[in-house]
Short mmCIF file of C-alpha atoms and ligand atoms in Angstrom, two decimals:
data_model
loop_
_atom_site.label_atom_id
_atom_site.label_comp_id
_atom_site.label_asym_id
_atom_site.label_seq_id
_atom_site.Cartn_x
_atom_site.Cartn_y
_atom_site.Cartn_z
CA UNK A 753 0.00 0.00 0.00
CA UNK A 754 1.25 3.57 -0.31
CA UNK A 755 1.22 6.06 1.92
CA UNK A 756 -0.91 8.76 2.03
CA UNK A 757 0.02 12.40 4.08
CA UNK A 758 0.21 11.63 8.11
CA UNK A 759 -2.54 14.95 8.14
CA UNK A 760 -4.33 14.91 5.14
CA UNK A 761 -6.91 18.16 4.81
CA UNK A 762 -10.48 17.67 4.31
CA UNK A 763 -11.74 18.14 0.84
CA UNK A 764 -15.19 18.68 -0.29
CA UNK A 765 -16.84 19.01 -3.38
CA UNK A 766 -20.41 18.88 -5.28
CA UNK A 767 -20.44 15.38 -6.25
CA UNK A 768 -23.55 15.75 -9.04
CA UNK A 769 -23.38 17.55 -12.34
CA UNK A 770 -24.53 21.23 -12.17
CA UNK A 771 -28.32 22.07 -13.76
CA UNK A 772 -31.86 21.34 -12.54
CA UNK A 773 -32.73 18.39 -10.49
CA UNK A 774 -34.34 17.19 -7.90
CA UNK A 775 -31.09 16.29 -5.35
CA UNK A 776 -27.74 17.53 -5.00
CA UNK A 777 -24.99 15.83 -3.41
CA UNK A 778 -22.23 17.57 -1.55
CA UNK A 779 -19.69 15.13 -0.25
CA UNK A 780 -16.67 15.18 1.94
CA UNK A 781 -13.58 13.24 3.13
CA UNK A 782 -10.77 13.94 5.51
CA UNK A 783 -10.44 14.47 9.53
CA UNK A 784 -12.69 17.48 9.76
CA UNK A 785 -15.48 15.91 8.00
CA UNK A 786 -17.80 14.82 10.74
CA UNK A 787 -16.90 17.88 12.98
CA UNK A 788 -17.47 20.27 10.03
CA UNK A 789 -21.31 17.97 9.42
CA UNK A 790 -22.27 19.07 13.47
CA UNK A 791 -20.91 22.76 13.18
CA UNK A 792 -23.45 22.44 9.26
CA UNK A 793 -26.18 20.94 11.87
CA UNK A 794 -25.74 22.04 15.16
CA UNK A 795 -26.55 18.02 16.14
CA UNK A 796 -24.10 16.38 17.83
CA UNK A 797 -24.56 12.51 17.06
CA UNK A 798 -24.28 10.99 13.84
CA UNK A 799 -24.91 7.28 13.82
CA UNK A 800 -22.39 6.04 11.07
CA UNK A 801 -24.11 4.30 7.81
CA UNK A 802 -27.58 5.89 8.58
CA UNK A 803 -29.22 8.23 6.68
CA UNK A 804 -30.28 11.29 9.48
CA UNK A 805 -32.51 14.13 8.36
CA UNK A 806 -31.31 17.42 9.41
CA UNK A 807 -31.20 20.96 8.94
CA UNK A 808 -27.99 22.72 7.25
CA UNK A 809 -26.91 26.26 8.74
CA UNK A 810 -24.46 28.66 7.63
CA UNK A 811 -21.57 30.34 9.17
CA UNK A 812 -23.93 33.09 10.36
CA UNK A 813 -27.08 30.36 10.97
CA UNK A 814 -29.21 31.43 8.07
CA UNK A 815 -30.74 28.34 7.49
CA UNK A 816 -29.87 26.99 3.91
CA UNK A 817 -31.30 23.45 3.77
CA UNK A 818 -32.99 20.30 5.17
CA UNK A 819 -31.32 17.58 3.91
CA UNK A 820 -30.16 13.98 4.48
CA UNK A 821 -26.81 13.45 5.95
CA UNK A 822 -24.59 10.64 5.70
CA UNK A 823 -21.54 9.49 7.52
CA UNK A 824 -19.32 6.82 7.38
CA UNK A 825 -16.67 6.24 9.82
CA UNK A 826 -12.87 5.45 8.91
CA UNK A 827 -12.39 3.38 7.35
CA UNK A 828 -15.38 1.86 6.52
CA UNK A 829 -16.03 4.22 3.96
CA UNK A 830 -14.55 5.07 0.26
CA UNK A 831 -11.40 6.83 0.82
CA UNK A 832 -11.23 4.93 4.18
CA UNK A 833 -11.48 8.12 5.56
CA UNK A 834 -14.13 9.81 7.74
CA UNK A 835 -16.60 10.60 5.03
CA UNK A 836 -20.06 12.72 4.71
CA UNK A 837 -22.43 12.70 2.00
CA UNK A 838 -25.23 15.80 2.57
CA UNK A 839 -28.28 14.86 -0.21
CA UNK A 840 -29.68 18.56 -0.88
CA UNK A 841 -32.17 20.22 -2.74
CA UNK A 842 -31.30 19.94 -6.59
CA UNK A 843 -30.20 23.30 -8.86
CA UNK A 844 -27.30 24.98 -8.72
CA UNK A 845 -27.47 27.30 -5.88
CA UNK A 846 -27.99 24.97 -2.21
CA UNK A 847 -25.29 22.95 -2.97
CA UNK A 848 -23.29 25.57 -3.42
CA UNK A 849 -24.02 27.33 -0.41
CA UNK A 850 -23.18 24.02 1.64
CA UNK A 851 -19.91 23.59 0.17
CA UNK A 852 -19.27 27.39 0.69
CA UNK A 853 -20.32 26.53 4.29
CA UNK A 854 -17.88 23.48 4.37
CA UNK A 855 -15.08 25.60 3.25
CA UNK A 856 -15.59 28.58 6.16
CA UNK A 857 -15.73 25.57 8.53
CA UNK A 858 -12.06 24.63 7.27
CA UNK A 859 -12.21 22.36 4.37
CA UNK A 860 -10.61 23.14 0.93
CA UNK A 861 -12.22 22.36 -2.45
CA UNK A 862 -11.04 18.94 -3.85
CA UNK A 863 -8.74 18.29 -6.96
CA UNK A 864 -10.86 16.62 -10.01
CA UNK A 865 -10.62 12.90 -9.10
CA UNK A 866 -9.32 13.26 -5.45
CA UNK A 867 -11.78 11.33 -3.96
CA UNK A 868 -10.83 7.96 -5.87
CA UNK A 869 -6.90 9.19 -5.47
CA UNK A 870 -7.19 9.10 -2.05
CA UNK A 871 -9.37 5.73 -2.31
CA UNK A 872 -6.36 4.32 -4.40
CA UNK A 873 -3.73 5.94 -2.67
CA UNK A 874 -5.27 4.07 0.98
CA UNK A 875 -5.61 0.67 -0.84
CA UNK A 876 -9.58 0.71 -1.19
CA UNK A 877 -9.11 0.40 -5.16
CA UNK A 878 -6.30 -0.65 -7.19
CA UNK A 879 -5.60 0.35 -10.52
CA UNK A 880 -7.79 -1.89 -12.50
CA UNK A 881 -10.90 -0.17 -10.55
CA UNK A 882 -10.15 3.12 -10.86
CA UNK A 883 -9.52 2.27 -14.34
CA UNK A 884 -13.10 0.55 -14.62
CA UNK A 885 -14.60 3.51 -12.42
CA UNK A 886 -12.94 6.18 -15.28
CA UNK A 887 -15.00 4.25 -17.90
CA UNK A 888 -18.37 3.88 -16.37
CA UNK A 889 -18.64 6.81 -15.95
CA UNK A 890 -18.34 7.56 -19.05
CA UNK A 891 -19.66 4.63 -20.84
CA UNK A 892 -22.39 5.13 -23.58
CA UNK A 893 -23.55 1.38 -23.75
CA UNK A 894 -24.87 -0.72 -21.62
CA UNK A 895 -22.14 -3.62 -22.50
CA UNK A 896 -19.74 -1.30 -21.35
CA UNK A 897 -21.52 0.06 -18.22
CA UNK A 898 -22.24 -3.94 -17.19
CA UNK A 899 -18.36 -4.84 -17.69
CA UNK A 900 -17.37 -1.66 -16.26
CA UNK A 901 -19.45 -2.45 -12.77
CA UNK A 902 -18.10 -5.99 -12.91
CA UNK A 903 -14.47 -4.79 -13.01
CA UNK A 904 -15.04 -1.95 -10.37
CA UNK A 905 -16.20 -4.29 -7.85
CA UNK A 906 -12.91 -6.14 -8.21
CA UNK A 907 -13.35 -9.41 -10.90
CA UNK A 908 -10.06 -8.40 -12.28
CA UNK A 909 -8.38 -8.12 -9.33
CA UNK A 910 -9.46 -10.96 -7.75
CA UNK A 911 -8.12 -12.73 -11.11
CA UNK A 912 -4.75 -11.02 -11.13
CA UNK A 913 -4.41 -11.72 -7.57
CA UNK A 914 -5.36 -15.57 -7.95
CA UNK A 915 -2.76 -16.14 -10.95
CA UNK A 916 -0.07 -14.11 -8.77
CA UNK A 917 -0.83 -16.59 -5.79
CA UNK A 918 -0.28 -19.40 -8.04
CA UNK A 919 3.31 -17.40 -9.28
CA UNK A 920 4.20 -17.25 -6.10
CA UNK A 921 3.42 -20.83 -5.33
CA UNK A 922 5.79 -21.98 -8.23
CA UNK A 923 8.63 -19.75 -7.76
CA UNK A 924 8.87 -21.12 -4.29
CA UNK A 925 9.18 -24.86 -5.59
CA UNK A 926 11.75 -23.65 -8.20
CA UNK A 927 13.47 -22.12 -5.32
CA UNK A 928 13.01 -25.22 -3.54
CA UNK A 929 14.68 -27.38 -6.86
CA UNK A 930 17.81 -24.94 -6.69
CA UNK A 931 18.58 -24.31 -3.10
CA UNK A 932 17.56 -28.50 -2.38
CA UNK A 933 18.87 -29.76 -5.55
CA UNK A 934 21.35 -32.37 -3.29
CA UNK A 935 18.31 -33.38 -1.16
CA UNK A 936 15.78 -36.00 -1.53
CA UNK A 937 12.52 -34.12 -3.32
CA UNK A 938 9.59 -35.66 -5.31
CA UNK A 939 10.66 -36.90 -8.28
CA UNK A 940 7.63 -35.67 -10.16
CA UNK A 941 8.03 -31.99 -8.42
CA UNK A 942 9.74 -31.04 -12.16
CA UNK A 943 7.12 -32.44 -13.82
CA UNK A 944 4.15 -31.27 -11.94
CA UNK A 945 5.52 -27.46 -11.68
CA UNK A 946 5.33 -27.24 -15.77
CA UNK A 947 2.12 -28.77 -15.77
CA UNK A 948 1.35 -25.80 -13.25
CA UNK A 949 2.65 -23.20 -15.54
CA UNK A 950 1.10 -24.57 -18.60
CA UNK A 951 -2.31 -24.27 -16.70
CA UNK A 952 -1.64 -20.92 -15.89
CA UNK A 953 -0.63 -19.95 -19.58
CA UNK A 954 -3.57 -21.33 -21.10
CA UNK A 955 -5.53 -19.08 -18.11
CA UNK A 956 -3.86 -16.26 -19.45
CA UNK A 957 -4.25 -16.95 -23.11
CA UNK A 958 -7.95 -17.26 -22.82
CA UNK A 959 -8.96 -14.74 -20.74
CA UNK A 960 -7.06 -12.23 -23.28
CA UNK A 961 -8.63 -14.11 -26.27
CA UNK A 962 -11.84 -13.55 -24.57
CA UNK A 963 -11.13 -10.01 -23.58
CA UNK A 964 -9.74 -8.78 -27.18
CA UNK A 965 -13.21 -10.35 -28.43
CA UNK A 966 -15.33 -8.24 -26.20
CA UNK A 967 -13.29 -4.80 -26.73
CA UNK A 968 -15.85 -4.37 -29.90
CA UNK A 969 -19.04 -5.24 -27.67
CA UNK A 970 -17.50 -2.90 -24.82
CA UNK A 971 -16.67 0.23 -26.92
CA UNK A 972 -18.88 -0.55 -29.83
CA UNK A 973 -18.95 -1.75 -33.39
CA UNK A 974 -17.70 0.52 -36.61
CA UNK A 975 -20.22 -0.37 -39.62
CA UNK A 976 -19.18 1.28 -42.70
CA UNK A 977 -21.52 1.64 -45.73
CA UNK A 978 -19.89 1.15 -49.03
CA UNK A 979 -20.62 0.91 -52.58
CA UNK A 980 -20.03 3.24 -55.79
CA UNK A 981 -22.17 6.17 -56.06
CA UNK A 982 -25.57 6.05 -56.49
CA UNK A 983 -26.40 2.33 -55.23
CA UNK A 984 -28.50 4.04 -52.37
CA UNK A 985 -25.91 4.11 -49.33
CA UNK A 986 -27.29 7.53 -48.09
CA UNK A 987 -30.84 6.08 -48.48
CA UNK A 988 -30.08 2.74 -46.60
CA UNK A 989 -28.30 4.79 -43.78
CA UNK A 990 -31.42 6.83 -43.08
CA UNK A 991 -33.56 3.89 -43.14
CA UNK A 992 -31.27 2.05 -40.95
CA UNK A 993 -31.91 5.55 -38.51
CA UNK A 994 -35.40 5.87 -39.63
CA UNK A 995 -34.55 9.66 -40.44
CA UNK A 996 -33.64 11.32 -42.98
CA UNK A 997 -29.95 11.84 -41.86
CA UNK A 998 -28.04 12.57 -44.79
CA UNK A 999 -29.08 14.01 -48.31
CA UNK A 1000 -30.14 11.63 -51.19
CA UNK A 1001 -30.31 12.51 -54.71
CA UNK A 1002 -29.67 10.62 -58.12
CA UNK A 1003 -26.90 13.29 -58.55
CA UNK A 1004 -23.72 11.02 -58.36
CA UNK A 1005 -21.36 12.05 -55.57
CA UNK A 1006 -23.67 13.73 -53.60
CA UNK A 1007 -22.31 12.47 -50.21
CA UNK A 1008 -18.50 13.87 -50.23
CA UNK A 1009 -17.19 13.63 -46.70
CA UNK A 1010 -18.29 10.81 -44.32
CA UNK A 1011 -21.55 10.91 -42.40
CA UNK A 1012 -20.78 9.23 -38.81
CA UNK A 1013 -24.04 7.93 -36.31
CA UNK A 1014 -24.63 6.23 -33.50
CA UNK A 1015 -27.11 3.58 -32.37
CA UNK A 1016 -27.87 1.58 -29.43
CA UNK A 1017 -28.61 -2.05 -30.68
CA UNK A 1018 -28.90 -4.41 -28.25
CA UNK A 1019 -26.81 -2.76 -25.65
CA UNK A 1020 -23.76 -2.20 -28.32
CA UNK A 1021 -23.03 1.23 -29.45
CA UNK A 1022 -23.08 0.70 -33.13
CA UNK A 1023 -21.29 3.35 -35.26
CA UNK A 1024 -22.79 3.47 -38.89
CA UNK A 1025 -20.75 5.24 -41.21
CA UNK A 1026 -22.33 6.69 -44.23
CA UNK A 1027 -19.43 6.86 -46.79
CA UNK A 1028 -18.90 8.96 -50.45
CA UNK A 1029 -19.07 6.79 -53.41
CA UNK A 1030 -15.66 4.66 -54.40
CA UNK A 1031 -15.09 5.03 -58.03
CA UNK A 1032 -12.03 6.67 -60.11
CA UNK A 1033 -12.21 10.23 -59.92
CA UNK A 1034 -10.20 13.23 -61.21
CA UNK A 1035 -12.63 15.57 -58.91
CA UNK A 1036 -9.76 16.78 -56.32
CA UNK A 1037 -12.72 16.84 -53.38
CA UNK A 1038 -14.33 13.90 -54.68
CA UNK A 1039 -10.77 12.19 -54.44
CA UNK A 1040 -10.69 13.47 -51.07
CA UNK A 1041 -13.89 11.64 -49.81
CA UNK A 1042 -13.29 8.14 -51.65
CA UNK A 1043 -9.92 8.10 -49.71
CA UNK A 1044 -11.84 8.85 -46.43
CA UNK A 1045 -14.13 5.88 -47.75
CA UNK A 1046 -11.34 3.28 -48.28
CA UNK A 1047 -10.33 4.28 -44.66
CA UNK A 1048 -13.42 4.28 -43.10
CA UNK A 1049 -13.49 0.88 -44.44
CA UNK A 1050 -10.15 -0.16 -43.22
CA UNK A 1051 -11.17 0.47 -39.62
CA UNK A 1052 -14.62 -1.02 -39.69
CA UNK A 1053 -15.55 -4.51 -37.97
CA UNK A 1054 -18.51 -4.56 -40.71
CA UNK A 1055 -18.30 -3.52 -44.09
CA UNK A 1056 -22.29 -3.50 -45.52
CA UNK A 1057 -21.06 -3.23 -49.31
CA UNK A 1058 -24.48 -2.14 -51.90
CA UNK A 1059 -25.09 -2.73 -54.85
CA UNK A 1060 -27.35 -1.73 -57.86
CA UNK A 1061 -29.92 -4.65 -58.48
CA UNK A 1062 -31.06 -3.12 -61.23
CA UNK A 1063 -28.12 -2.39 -63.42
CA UNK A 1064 -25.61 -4.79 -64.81
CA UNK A 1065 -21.96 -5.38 -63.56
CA UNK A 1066 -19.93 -2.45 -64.17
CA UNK A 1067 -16.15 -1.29 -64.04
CA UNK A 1068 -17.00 0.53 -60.57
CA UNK A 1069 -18.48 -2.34 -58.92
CA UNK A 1070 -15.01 -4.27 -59.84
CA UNK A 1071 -13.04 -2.00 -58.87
CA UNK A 1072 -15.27 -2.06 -55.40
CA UNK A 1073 -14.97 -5.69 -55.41
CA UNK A 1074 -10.97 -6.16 -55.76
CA UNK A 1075 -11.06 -3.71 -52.96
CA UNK A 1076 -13.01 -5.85 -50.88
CA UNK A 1077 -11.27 -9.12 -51.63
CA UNK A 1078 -8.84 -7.79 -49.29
CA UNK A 1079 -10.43 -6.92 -46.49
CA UNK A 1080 -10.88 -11.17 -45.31
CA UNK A 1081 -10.74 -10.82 -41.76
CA UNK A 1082 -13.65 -8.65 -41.50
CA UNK A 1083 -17.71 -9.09 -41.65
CA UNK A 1084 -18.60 -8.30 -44.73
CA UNK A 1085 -22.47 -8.03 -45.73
CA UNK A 1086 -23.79 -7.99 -49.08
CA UNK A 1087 -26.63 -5.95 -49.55
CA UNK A 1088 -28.33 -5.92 -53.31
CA UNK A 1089 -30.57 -2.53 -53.16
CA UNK A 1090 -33.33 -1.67 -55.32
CA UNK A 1091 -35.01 -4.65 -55.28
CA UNK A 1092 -38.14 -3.00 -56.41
CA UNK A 1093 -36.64 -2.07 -60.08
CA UNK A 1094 -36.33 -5.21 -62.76
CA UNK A 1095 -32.95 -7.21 -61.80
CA UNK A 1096 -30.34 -7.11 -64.33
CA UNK A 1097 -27.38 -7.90 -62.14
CA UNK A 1098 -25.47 -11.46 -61.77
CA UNK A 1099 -25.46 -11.67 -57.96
CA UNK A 1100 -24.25 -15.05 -57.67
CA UNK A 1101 -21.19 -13.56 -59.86
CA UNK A 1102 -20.63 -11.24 -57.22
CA UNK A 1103 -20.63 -14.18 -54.21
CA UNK A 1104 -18.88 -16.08 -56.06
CA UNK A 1105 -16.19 -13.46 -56.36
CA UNK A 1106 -15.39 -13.12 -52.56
CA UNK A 1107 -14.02 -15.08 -50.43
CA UNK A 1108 -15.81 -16.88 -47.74
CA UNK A 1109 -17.77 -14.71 -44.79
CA UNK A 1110 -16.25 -14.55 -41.66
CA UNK A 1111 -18.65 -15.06 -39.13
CA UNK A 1112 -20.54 -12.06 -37.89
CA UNK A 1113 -20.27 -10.83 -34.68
CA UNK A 1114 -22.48 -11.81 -31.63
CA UNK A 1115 -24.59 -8.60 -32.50
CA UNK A 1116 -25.30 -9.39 -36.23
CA UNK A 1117 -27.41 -12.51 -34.98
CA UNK A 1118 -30.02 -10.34 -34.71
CA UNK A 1119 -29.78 -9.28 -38.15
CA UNK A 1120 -32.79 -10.15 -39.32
CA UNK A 1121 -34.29 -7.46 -36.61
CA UNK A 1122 -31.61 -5.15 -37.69
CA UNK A 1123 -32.46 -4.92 -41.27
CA UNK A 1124 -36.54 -4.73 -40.77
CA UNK A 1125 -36.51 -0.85 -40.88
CA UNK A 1126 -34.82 -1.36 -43.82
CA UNK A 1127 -36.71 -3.91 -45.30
CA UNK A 1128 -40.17 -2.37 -44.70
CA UNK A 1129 -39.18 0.81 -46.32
CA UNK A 1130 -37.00 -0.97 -49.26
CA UNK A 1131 -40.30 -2.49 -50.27
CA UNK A 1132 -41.85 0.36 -51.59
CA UNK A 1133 -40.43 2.74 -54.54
CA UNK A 1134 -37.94 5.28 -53.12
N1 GDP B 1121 -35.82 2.44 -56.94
C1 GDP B 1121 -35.02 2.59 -55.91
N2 GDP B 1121 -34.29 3.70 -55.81
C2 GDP B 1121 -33.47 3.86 -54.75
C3 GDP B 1121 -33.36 2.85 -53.73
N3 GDP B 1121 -32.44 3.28 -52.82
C4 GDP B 1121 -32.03 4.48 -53.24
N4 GDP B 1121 -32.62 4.83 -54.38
C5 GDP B 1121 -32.42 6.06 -55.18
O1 GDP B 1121 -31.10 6.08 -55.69
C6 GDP B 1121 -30.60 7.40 -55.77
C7 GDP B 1121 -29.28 7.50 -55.04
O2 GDP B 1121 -29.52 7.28 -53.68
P1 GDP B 1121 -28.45 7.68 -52.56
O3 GDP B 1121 -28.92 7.10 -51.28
O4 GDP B 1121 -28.17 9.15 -52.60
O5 GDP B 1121 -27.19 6.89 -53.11
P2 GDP B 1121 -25.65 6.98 -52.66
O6 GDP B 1121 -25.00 7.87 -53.65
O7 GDP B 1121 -25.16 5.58 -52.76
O8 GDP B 1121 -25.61 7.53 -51.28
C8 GDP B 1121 -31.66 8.30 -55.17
O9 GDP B 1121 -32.42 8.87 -56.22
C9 GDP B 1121 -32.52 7.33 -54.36
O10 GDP B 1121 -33.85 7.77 -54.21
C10 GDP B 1121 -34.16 1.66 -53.86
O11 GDP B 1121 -34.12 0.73 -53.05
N5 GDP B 1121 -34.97 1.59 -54.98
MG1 MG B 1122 -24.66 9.18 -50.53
#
């Protein structure tokens, strides 16, 4: 554990986000904390872990609040600190008359973050949960949020801490095979230590596996919508957000920079990417946007490439499809638009052309529910 300051100060701060609501919470940790709560109260007794309704005061005993008051005793609490939580009256203007009061009583504002420092920095959280606390709070899925809360209340660590144990364990029977090596050990001590470690790498080699999968279902999935211009990308992208997102027209190269938007589908931020047209182009801005679409593609995990049911093969959609033949290790979705015109294209050309899917991620097993936006809408003329 480190060690924190012998007299560390006692820092307050307005723990909820400014703007209208119905509670505010003012919270603070530190020495002074429950003396600075009975000067706020004029109360004396504070049972710790129970919730006391009370009136707040200021310096000159205007009264400024009735609130709820919380306080949790060192170091049962989450700096391991003496700690106080005051739940206000919402808005901007109580809480900040509390913490004013908190500060004339002797404490000083806290640092962004000092809170969880000082939780780290006394050995309540390690690293990996201030790490998960940094992204729930600022996760935008619920994958991530679920994970996040997992991690936070120490899954990680209890799994670091479990493989170090077993480190430990076998270092001290290697010592053992060095310092002994004249004595009479267990002839199968050798054999059983590397079964040990091979145990522990095939722990460790799964758990990443399993991690690097869910990185995509944690911070999302990149779809990118390709296809030369024309095919309808623009048009399946609004369907897709059942809005009329970005501007369609049978003008080719309409779309010119890439249109970026997120969904939640089934917990998993999904990032559609709307992209300009790929064909060969002398048009310096046009050149510009096809290069943002061959990159937009490049970083995708799905790549929904269109095309024109109702034209025949041409040049562009070759030139489309050698592009995709190298993109194997990603999803790749065929999607043959304007299925309400006459067909005149050789789909089963176009298959036959790429190499085998991938499978799709978890998420795409709902496809079918995915596309029905789409589908409905696709049905009738556009
Ligand atoms: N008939 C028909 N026309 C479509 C369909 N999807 C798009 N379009 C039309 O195709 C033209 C180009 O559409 P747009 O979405 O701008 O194509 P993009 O250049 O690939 O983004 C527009 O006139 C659309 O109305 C479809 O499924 N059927
Ligand atoms: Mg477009």
């Amino acid at each position: 554990m480190i060690s924190t300051s012998p007299n560390p100060s006692t820092i307050v701060a307005i723990a909820t986000p400014p703007g209208l609501g119905a509670i505010a919470i003012v919270k603070m940790s530190g020495p002074k904390s429950l003396e600075i709560l009975q000067r706020l109260c004029k109360r004396a007794h504070f049972t710790p872990r129970y919730a006391t309704l009370v009136s707040i005061y200021d310096a000159q005993e205007a009264l400024l609040d009735t609130c709820l008051a919380l306080y949790f005793k060192a170091p049962h609490s989450y700096t391991t600190e003496d700690v106080v939580e005051i739940q206000c009256h919402g808005g901007v203007m109580v809480a900040r008359l509390i913490l004013q009061t908190c500060l004339d009583h002797g404490a000083v504002l806290a640092q962004n973050g000092e809170f969880t420092k000082r939780a780290f920095l006394n050995g309540r959280l390690d690293s990996s949960q201030v790490d998960a606390l940094a992204k729930l709070l600022v996760a935008t899925n619920a994958n991530a949020a679920k994970v996040m809360a997992r991690q936070l209340k120490g899954a990680l660590k209890e799994f670091v801490h479990a493989i170090r144990h077993a480190l430990l364990e076998l270092l001290a029977s290697s010592e053992v095979l060095i310092d002994y090596a004249e004595e009479d050990l267990p002839l199968d001590l050798h054999p059983r230590m590397q079964a040990q470690l091979q145990q522990i790498l095939t722990k460790l080699q799964s758990t990443l596996a399993i991690s690097q999968a869910k990185v995509p279902h944690i911070e999302g999935y990149r779809l990118s919508i390709v296809g030369k211009p024309n095919v309808g990308k623009s048009s399946f992208l609004n369907a897709l957000l059942l809005e009329e997102r970005a501007l369609v027209s049978h003008i080719a190269g309409t779309t010119r920079d890439t249109i970026e938007e997120v969904i939640s589908l089934y917990g998993s931020a999904l990032r559609i990417v709307d992209t300009a047209g790929i064909r060969p182009s002398e048009d310096v801005i046009e050149s510009l946007g096809i290069a943002k679409s061959l990159q937009s593609m490049q970083e995708s995990d799905v790549i929904l490439a269109l095309f024109d049911l109702s034209r025949p093969l041409d040049t562009q959609d070759q030139h489309l499809l050698t592009l995709l033949q190298t993109q194997t290790h990603k999803t790749l979705c065929l999607v043959f638009n304007k299925n309400d015109c006459p067909p005149q294209l050789d789909t089963q050309a176009i298959i036959d052309t790429l190499p085998p899917l991938p499978l799709p991620p978890p998420i795409f097993k709902h496809q079918r529910t995915l596309l029905a936006p789409f589908e409905t809408r696709a049905q009738a003329p556009i």
